[in-house]
Amino acid sequence: MPKCSVLIIEDEKNIQTFMGKVLKRQDYRVLYADNGQQGLEIIRSQCPDIILLDLGLPDMNGSEIIRDARTWTSTPIIVISARTAEHEKVTALDLGADDYITKPFGTSELLARIRASLRHSNRLRTDSTHYLRPYRHGKMILDFSKRLLTINGQDIHLTPIEYKIVAYLAQNSGKVITYATLLSNVWGPYADSDNKILRVNMANIRRKIEDDPAQPKYIFTEVGVGYRMAEDEEEG
Ligand code: CA
């Protein structure tokens, strides 16, 4: 299999170098851009498999790159930012970024985000809308073809809405899903933008699947942004 190529668009040299080293060690082919213009040129000329994008670039805001790239490519984009402002993360995700990671981050977190985004984009290309292989994490198995959720071999009864929420998060496991994305995928495009119904359902889901709903092991809250389901363990 040819190496996966990763484009790092980042003006801070030390972060660029750190990420480059980590990725090369994992056998990724690494491309670098120091500013937005260069980044856009490399996206067009080299078609990287995944893009790591700093939002604060010297010549433009990273969100402009997401907006531009999304008019013609679905290459996964992971936003890398020192900014912790939740609205910026949500904006980047709503513009079409696949995920984000906040500085400072560890190596394993970076690699997990990359794996999850690459896996998701491969699935979109190969499986179209069907996910035949069950999702597994810890003691949980979600069999999409049977619409059956088991934990430790026990069937967990979910309402149809709860099932849709869990299934959507499992199909996107490892990636953050914004409240707006989840609402429109579960309730449809005209869903109320109020997150309350989502929070109520999530509380019920957690009571059913988590040993301690306050310390979830399967579905995590990304405060002010959305939810992230633990990464599928079945995938290589
Ligand atoms: Ca920067």
mmCIF file of C-alpha atoms and ligand atoms in Angstrom:
data_model
loop_
_atom_site.group_PDB
_atom_site.id
_atom_site.type_symbol
_atom_site.label_atom_id
_atom_site.label_comp_id
_atom_site.label_asym_id
_atom_site.label_seq_id
_atom_site.Cartn_x
_atom_site.Cartn_y
_atom_site.Cartn_z
ATOM 1 C CA MET A 1 0.000 0.000 0.000
ATOM 2 C CA PRO A 2 1.366 3.445 -0.834
ATOM 3 C CA LYS A 3 2.134 5.669 2.113
ATOM 4 C CA CYS A 4 -0.587 8.018 3.263
ATOM 5 C CA SER A 5 0.410 11.623 2.755
ATOM 6 C CA VAL A 6 -0.219 14.245 5.409
ATOM 7 C CA LEU A 7 -0.012 17.965 4.731
ATOM 8 C CA ILE A 8 0.861 20.113 7.746
ATOM 9 C CA ILE A 9 -0.149 23.767 7.323
ATOM 10 C CA GLU A 10 1.465 25.470 10.299
ATOM 11 C CA ASP A 11 3.637 28.558 10.673
ATOM 12 C CA GLU A 12 5.198 27.603 14.004
ATOM 13 C CA LYS A 13 8.336 25.720 13.013
ATOM 14 C CA ASN A 14 8.739 23.779 16.265
ATOM 15 C CA ILE A 15 5.188 22.400 16.070
ATOM 16 C CA GLN A 16 5.619 21.626 12.367
ATOM 17 C CA THR A 17 8.846 19.738 13.117
ATOM 18 C CA PHE A 18 7.360 17.880 16.078
ATOM 19 C CA MET A 19 4.348 16.695 14.108
ATOM 20 C CA GLY A 20 6.494 15.840 11.094
ATOM 21 C CA LYS A 21 8.765 13.601 13.170
ATOM 22 C CA VAL A 22 5.864 11.821 14.827
ATOM 23 C CA LEU A 23 4.164 11.179 11.486
ATOM 24 C CA LYS A 24 7.290 10.012 9.656
ATOM 25 C CA ARG A 25 7.935 7.518 12.433
ATOM 26 C CA GLN A 26 4.465 6.109 11.703
ATOM 27 C CA ASP A 27 5.397 5.840 8.022
ATOM 28 C CA TYR A 28 3.287 8.727 6.759
ATOM 29 C CA ARG A 29 4.633 10.844 3.901
ATOM 30 C CA VAL A 30 4.766 14.401 5.220
ATOM 31 C CA LEU A 31 4.306 17.639 3.266
ATOM 32 C CA TYR A 32 4.744 21.072 4.835
ATOM 33 C CA ALA A 33 3.328 24.538 4.243
ATOM 34 C CA ASP A 34 4.287 27.603 6.306
ATOM 35 C CA ASN A 35 1.335 29.750 5.277
ATOM 36 C CA GLY A 36 -2.135 29.542 3.802
ATOM 37 C CA GLN A 37 -1.273 30.332 0.204
ATOM 38 C CA GLN A 38 1.388 27.648 0.086
ATOM 39 C CA GLY A 39 -1.042 25.257 1.786
ATOM 40 C CA LEU A 40 -3.729 25.779 -0.838
ATOM 41 C CA GLU A 41 -1.184 25.264 -3.641
ATOM 42 C CA ILE A 42 -0.001 21.971 -2.146
ATOM 43 C CA ILE A 43 -3.572 20.766 -1.603
ATOM 44 C CA ARG A 44 -4.218 21.368 -5.317
ATOM 45 C CA SER A 45 -0.938 20.008 -6.676
ATOM 46 C CA GLN A 46 -0.269 17.055 -4.332
ATOM 47 C CA CYS A 47 -3.753 15.987 -3.223
ATOM 48 C CA PRO A 48 -2.705 14.903 0.283
ATOM 49 C CA ASP A 49 -4.725 12.167 2.029
ATOM 50 C CA ILE A 50 -5.237 14.323 5.092
ATOM 51 C CA ILE A 51 -4.609 17.939 6.109
ATOM 52 C CA LEU A 52 -3.531 19.207 9.528
ATOM 53 C CA LEU A 53 -4.425 22.884 9.615
ATOM 54 C CA ASP A 54 -3.441 25.642 12.018
ATOM 55 C CA LEU A 55 -6.163 28.298 12.216
ATOM 56 C CA GLY A 56 -3.829 31.221 12.966
ATOM 57 C CA LEU A 57 -1.704 31.600 9.843
ATOM 58 C CA PRO A 58 0.345 34.687 8.914
ATOM 59 C CA ASP A 59 -1.408 35.401 5.607
ATOM 60 C CA MET A 60 -4.964 34.239 6.254
ATOM 61 C CA ASN A 61 -7.274 32.603 8.740
ATOM 62 C CA GLY A 62 -7.259 28.811 8.438
ATOM 63 C CA SER A 63 -11.028 28.824 8.098
ATOM 64 C CA GLU A 64 -10.594 30.429 4.648
ATOM 65 C CA ILE A 65 -8.639 27.342 3.594
ATOM 66 C CA ILE A 66 -11.431 25.063 4.801
ATOM 67 C CA ARG A 67 -13.994 27.132 2.875
ATOM 68 C CA ASP A 68 -11.889 27.093 -0.297
ATOM 69 C CA ALA A 69 -10.874 23.415 -0.107
ATOM 70 C CA ARG A 70 -14.425 22.241 0.586
ATOM 71 C CA THR A 71 -15.660 23.666 -2.705
ATOM 72 C CA TRP A 72 -13.801 20.895 -4.505
ATOM 73 C CA THR A 73 -12.304 18.256 -2.189
ATOM 74 C CA SER A 74 -13.452 16.064 0.706
ATOM 75 C CA THR A 75 -9.925 15.338 1.948
ATOM 76 C CA PRO A 76 -10.138 15.128 5.743
ATOM 77 C CA ILE A 77 -9.083 18.327 7.526
ATOM 78 C CA ILE A 78 -8.085 18.330 11.184
ATOM 79 C CA VAL A 79 -7.856 21.795 12.681
ATOM 80 C CA ILE A 80 -4.898 22.319 14.987
ATOM 81 C CA SER A 81 -5.282 25.329 17.155
ATOM 82 C CA ALA A 82 -4.012 26.967 20.289
ATOM 83 C CA ARG A 83 -7.322 28.726 20.474
ATOM 84 C CA THR A 84 -9.669 27.153 22.921
ATOM 85 C CA ALA A 85 -12.660 29.298 21.976
ATOM 86 C CA GLU A 86 -15.431 26.825 21.361
ATOM 87 C CA HIS A 87 -17.174 28.901 18.714
ATOM 88 C CA GLU A 88 -14.075 28.758 16.509
ATOM 89 C CA LYS A 89 -13.962 25.004 16.691
ATOM 90 C CA VAL A 90 -17.660 24.801 15.899
ATOM 91 C CA THR A 91 -17.255 27.248 13.004
ATOM 92 C CA ALA A 92 -14.356 25.228 11.584
ATOM 93 C CA LEU A 93 -16.358 21.997 11.884
ATOM 94 C CA ASP A 94 -19.439 23.566 10.344
ATOM 95 C CA LEU A 95 -17.332 24.862 7.433
ATOM 96 C CA GLY A 96 -16.347 21.273 6.764
ATOM 97 C CA ALA A 97 -13.347 20.449 8.962
ATOM 98 C CA ASP A 98 -13.520 16.836 10.131
ATOM 99 C CA ASP A 99 -12.111 17.268 13.588
ATOM 100 C CA TYR A 100 -9.905 19.456 15.743
ATOM 101 C CA ILE A 101 -7.114 19.064 18.231
ATOM 102 C CA THR A 102 -6.105 21.724 20.726
ATOM 103 C CA LYS A 103 -2.497 22.654 21.494
ATOM 104 C CA PRO A 104 -0.737 21.380 23.477
ATOM 105 C CA PHE A 105 -1.553 17.824 22.447
ATOM 106 C CA GLY A 106 0.181 14.494 22.844
ATOM 107 C CA THR A 107 1.456 12.157 20.157
ATOM 108 C CA SER A 108 -1.121 9.448 20.766
ATOM 109 C CA GLU A 109 -3.986 11.938 20.619
ATOM 110 C CA LEU A 110 -2.704 13.330 17.316
ATOM 111 C CA LEU A 111 -2.331 9.871 15.783
ATOM 112 C CA ALA A 112 -5.753 8.750 17.023
ATOM 113 C CA ARG A 113 -7.415 11.801 15.414
ATOM 114 C CA ILE A 114 -5.619 11.128 12.129
ATOM 115 C CA ARG A 115 -6.572 7.448 12.137
ATOM 116 C CA ALA A 116 -10.207 8.217 12.871
ATOM 117 C CA SER A 117 -10.458 10.805 10.083
ATOM 118 C CA LEU A 118 -8.680 8.631 7.519
ATOM 119 C CA ARG A 119 -10.815 5.648 8.430
ATOM 120 C CA HIS A 120 -13.955 7.676 8.070
ATOM 121 C CA SER A 121 -12.974 9.026 4.650
ATOM 122 C CA ASN A 122 -12.038 5.518 3.463
ATOM 123 C CA ARG A 123 -15.405 4.239 4.590
ATOM 124 C CA LEU A 124 -17.212 6.965 2.727
ATOM 125 C CA ARG A 125 -15.350 5.957 -0.415
ATOM 126 C CA THR A 126 -15.739 2.200 -0.105
ATOM 127 C CA ASP A 127 -18.871 1.381 1.897
ATOM 128 C CA SER A 128 -21.173 4.150 0.699
ATOM 129 C CA THR A 129 -23.984 4.254 3.234
ATOM 130 C CA HIS A 130 -23.712 0.785 4.758
ATOM 131 C CA TYR A 131 -21.568 -0.262 7.650
ATOM 132 C CA LEU A 132 -21.727 -4.008 7.795
ATOM 133 C CA ARG A 133 -19.013 -4.568 10.331
ATOM 134 C CA PRO A 134 -20.112 -4.065 13.922
ATOM 135 C CA TYR A 135 -18.654 -1.320 16.061
ATOM 136 C CA ARG A 136 -16.714 -2.602 19.064
ATOM 137 C CA HIS A 137 -15.227 -0.822 22.004
ATOM 138 C CA GLY A 138 -14.568 -2.301 25.424
ATOM 139 C CA LYS A 139 -17.598 -4.413 26.280
ATOM 140 C CA MET A 140 -19.855 -2.710 23.743
ATOM 141 C CA ILE A 141 -20.807 -4.175 20.370
ATOM 142 C CA LEU A 142 -23.159 -2.372 18.020
ATOM 143 C CA ASP A 143 -24.367 -4.529 15.169
ATOM 144 C CA PHE A 144 -25.706 -2.145 12.525
ATOM 145 C CA SER A 145 -27.340 -4.830 10.390
ATOM 146 C CA LYS A 146 -29.365 -6.162 13.359
ATOM 147 C CA ARG A 147 -29.711 -2.719 14.973
ATOM 148 C CA LEU A 148 -28.608 -4.412 18.155
ATOM 149 C CA LEU A 149 -26.526 -2.941 20.946
ATOM 150 C CA THR A 150 -24.982 -5.268 23.515
ATOM 151 C CA ILE A 151 -22.755 -4.559 26.470
ATOM 152 C CA ASN A 152 -21.010 -7.487 28.078
ATOM 153 C CA GLY A 153 -23.293 -9.762 26.064
ATOM 154 C CA GLN A 154 -26.471 -8.133 27.420
ATOM 155 C CA ASP A 155 -28.963 -6.579 24.996
ATOM 156 C CA ILE A 156 -29.477 -2.887 25.672
ATOM 157 C CA HIS A 157 -32.904 -1.580 24.787
ATOM 158 C CA LEU A 158 -32.730 1.774 23.021
ATOM 159 C CA THR A 159 -35.619 3.841 21.691
ATOM 160 C CA PRO A 160 -35.462 4.453 17.913
ATOM 161 C CA ILE A 161 -34.119 7.991 18.493
ATOM 162 C CA GLU A 162 -31.508 6.771 20.977
ATOM 163 C CA TYR A 163 -30.427 4.097 18.517
ATOM 164 C CA LYS A 164 -30.031 6.681 15.739
ATOM 165 C CA ILE A 165 -27.861 8.851 17.978
ATOM 166 C CA VAL A 166 -25.615 5.996 19.084
ATOM 167 C CA ALA A 167 -25.376 4.541 15.563
ATOM 168 C CA TYR A 168 -24.415 7.896 14.031
ATOM 169 C CA LEU A 169 -21.740 8.472 16.659
ATOM 170 C CA ALA A 170 -20.444 4.894 16.250
ATOM 171 C CA GLN A 171 -20.244 5.270 12.479
ATOM 172 C CA ASN A 172 -18.135 8.344 13.118
ATOM 173 C CA SER A 173 -16.279 6.934 16.106
ATOM 174 C CA GLY A 174 -13.192 8.791 17.212
ATOM 175 C CA LYS A 175 -14.411 12.011 15.564
ATOM 176 C CA VAL A 176 -16.148 14.901 17.240
ATOM 177 C CA ILE A 177 -19.706 15.424 16.011
ATOM 178 C CA THR A 178 -21.224 18.850 16.581
ATOM 179 C CA TYR A 179 -24.654 19.233 18.168
ATOM 180 C CA ALA A 180 -25.967 20.720 14.906
ATOM 181 C CA THR A 181 -24.682 17.793 12.817
ATOM 182 C CA LEU A 182 -26.154 15.247 15.191
ATOM 183 C CA LEU A 183 -29.505 17.040 15.378
ATOM 184 C CA SER A 184 -29.860 17.236 11.606
ATOM 185 C CA ASN A 185 -28.762 13.633 11.065
ATOM 186 C CA VAL A 186 -31.101 12.208 13.679
ATOM 187 C CA TRP A 187 -34.125 14.511 13.483
ATOM 188 C CA GLY A 188 -33.704 15.699 9.895
ATOM 189 C CA PRO A 189 -32.693 18.974 8.246
ATOM 190 C CA TYR A 190 -35.516 20.948 9.859
ATOM 191 C CA ALA A 191 -34.561 19.893 13.360
ATOM 192 C CA ASP A 192 -34.911 22.405 16.129
ATOM 193 C CA SER A 193 -31.524 23.931 16.839
ATOM 194 C CA ASP A 194 -32.185 23.593 20.571
ATOM 195 C CA ASN A 195 -29.754 21.086 22.063
ATOM 196 C CA LYS A 196 -32.051 20.299 24.969
ATOM 197 C CA ILE A 197 -33.710 17.315 23.297
ATOM 198 C CA LEU A 198 -30.255 15.977 22.494
ATOM 199 C CA ARG A 199 -29.046 16.389 26.069
ATOM 200 C CA VAL A 200 -32.145 14.634 27.424
ATOM 201 C CA ASN A 201 -31.651 11.702 25.060
ATOM 202 C CA MET A 202 -27.932 11.546 25.827
ATOM 203 C CA ALA A 203 -28.629 11.415 29.563
ATOM 204 C CA ASN A 204 -30.976 8.462 28.961
ATOM 205 C CA ILE A 205 -28.454 6.733 26.692
ATOM 206 C CA ARG A 206 -25.710 7.128 29.284
ATOM 207 C CA ARG A 207 -27.890 5.668 31.999
ATOM 208 C CA LYS A 208 -28.296 2.596 29.810
ATOM 209 C CA ILE A 209 -24.743 2.133 28.566
ATOM 210 C CA GLU A 210 -22.322 3.657 31.059
ATOM 211 C CA ASP A 211 -21.401 2.139 34.443
ATOM 212 C CA ASP A 212 -21.031 5.683 35.743
ATOM 213 C CA PRO A 213 -22.853 8.242 33.535
ATOM 214 C CA ALA A 214 -20.750 11.028 35.097
ATOM 215 C CA GLN A 215 -17.530 9.288 33.971
ATOM 216 C CA PRO A 216 -18.469 8.021 30.506
ATOM 217 C CA LYS A 217 -16.314 5.398 28.790
ATOM 218 C CA TYR A 218 -18.183 5.189 25.498
ATOM 219 C CA ILE A 219 -19.584 8.593 24.575
ATOM 220 C CA PHE A 220 -17.665 11.697 25.639
ATOM 221 C CA THR A 221 -18.885 15.271 25.828
ATOM 222 C CA GLU A 222 -16.809 17.935 24.084
ATOM 223 C CA VAL A 223 -18.033 20.914 26.046
ATOM 224 C CA GLY A 224 -19.754 23.512 23.879
ATOM 225 C CA VAL A 225 -19.033 21.536 20.697
ATOM 226 C CA GLY A 226 -20.674 18.116 20.663
ATOM 227 C CA TYR A 227 -19.993 14.443 21.347
ATOM 228 C CA ARG A 228 -17.252 11.992 20.497
ATOM 229 C CA MET A 229 -17.628 8.216 20.655
ATOM 230 C CA ALA A 230 -14.671 6.077 21.703
ATOM 231 C CA GLU A 231 -12.678 4.800 18.748
ATOM 232 C CA ASP A 232 -13.727 1.523 17.125
ATOM 233 C CA GLU A 233 -11.241 -1.142 18.206
ATOM 234 C CA GLU A 234 -11.909 -3.444 15.300
ATOM 235 C CA GLU A 235 -10.191 -1.355 12.691
ATOM 236 C CA GLY A 236 -6.557 -1.701 11.821
HETATM 237 CA CA CA B 1 -0.057 29.834 13.984
#
